Amino acid sequence: SYCNQRRQECDNQMKRIAIFASGNGSNFQVIAEQFKVHFVFSDHRDAFVLKRAETLGVPAYVFELKEFADKQAYEQALIDLLDKHQIDLVVLAGYMKIIGPTLLAKYEGRIINIHPAYLPEFPGAHGIEDAWEADVPESGVTVHWVDSGVDTGQIIKQVRVPRLADDHLEQFEERIHAAEYQLYPTVLEALGVEMIEF
Ligand code: GRF
């Protein structure tokens, strides 16, 4: 095909992604093993995701909100980074800050998030624990566009994950995460993110 012959042109049509992650970074790792990640950003200097980035050879940037006068200045620095790398799609993966008006004004419609519950069920920072406490027979995982609310944006794709009768929280959690590691790559491929070739 045209794309196979003219790799350069083909790549240029592919979406360039950056990942924002605050902590562990297991979703980042799963994505970076399959897709070209132009950079990872962390808002915490001690986040384990930075170690993963180093191992994987993915460029990493880190700065903390407290290093800036306010959230507007912090988000302006993020915009400068995204613009510089010509990022088409911001992929939130355990990024624990709300996207504020400064970043949204420039990038709304180009930011996606993964949430460890079946939205609109159990939004917020404790989707897994909240579903567990509610004793529901099933929860799930959701990838959605990011708007100004907390886990309220338009849903792109979601899957159900059962809670089994003899589950402990740890097993339920593991099943949710396994579903995330399947769902996020599926969505990124569908959105036209450049994959790594082996
Ligand atoms: C994931 O469960 C994700 O759904 C939620 O935060 C967690 C991040 O985990 N938003 P990790 O940092 O990717 O390991």
Short mmCIF file of N, CA, C and O and ligand atoms in Angstrom, two decimals, residues 23-28 93-94 113-116 128 177 180-181, ligand 1:
data_model
loop_
_atom_site.label_atom_id
_atom_site.label_comp_id
_atom_site.label_asym_id
_atom_site.label_seq_id
_atom_site.Cartn_x
_atom_site.Cartn_y
_atom_site.Cartn_z
N GLY A 23 2.02 8.15 39.06
CA GLY A 23 2.50 7.16 40.03
C GLY A 23 3.16 5.95 39.43
O GLY A 23 4.22 6.04 38.80
N ASN A 24 2.52 4.81 39.60
CA ASN A 24 3.11 3.51 39.25
C ASN A 24 3.47 3.39 37.78
O ASN A 24 4.57 2.99 37.41
N GLY A 25 2.53 3.70 36.91
CA GLY A 25 2.83 3.70 35.47
C GLY A 25 2.72 2.37 34.77
O GLY A 25 3.31 2.17 33.71
N SER A 26 1.92 1.44 35.31
CA SER A 26 1.79 0.14 34.62
C SER A 26 1.06 0.30 33.29
O SER A 26 1.40 -0.37 32.31
N ASN A 27 0.06 1.19 33.23
CA ASN A 27 -0.61 1.43 31.94
C ASN A 27 0.35 2.08 30.95
O ASN A 27 0.37 1.73 29.77
N PHE A 28 1.15 3.02 31.44
CA PHE A 28 2.18 3.62 30.58
C PHE A 28 3.05 2.53 29.97
O PHE A 28 3.32 2.52 28.77
N ALA A 93 -2.94 8.37 32.14
CA ALA A 93 -2.86 7.00 32.66
C ALA A 93 -2.44 7.08 34.12
O ALA A 93 -1.26 7.06 34.44
N GLY A 94 -3.42 7.26 34.99
CA GLY A 94 -3.12 7.43 36.40
C GLY A 94 -2.55 8.81 36.70
O GLY A 94 -1.75 8.96 37.62
N ASN A 113 -8.73 9.60 28.89
CA ASN A 113 -8.41 9.07 30.22
C ASN A 113 -8.92 7.65 30.33
O ASN A 113 -9.88 7.28 29.66
N ILE A 114 -8.26 6.87 31.18
CA ILE A 114 -8.80 5.54 31.51
C ILE A 114 -9.24 5.55 32.96
O ILE A 114 -8.55 6.10 33.84
N HIS A 115 -10.42 5.00 33.20
CA HIS A 115 -10.98 4.96 34.55
C HIS A 115 -11.30 3.52 34.93
O HIS A 115 -11.91 2.80 34.13
N PRO A 116 -10.92 3.11 36.15
CA PRO A 116 -11.09 1.71 36.51
C PRO A 116 -12.48 1.36 37.05
O PRO A 116 -12.61 0.73 38.09
N ILE A 128 -12.15 1.55 41.95
CA ILE A 128 -12.09 0.11 42.25
C ILE A 128 -12.65 -0.15 43.65
O ILE A 128 -13.54 -0.99 43.83
N HIS A 177 -7.26 -4.28 36.39
CA HIS A 177 -6.05 -3.79 35.71
C HIS A 177 -5.78 -4.57 34.43
O HIS A 177 -5.40 -4.00 33.42
N GLU A 180 -7.76 -3.12 31.83
CA GLU A 180 -7.20 -1.84 31.38
C GLU A 180 -6.10 -2.07 30.35
O GLU A 180 -6.02 -1.37 29.34
N TYR A 181 -5.24 -3.06 30.61
CA TYR A 181 -4.10 -3.31 29.73
C TYR A 181 -4.54 -3.81 28.37
O TYR A 181 -3.79 -3.74 27.40
C1 GRF B 1 -5.36 2.87 36.78
O1 GRF B 1 -6.19 1.99 37.47
C2 GRF B 1 -6.18 3.91 36.05
O2 GRF B 1 -7.41 3.43 35.62
C3 GRF B 1 -6.39 4.95 37.12
O3 GRF B 1 -5.18 4.98 37.82
C4 GRF B 1 -4.53 3.73 37.73
C5 GRF B 1 -3.15 3.95 37.25
O4 GRF B 1 -2.33 2.81 37.38
N1 GRF B 1 -6.79 6.21 36.51
P1 GRF B 1 -0.91 2.81 36.71
O5 GRF B 1 -0.16 4.04 37.21
O6 GRF B 1 -1.06 2.84 35.22
O7 GRF B 1 -0.23 1.54 37.17
#
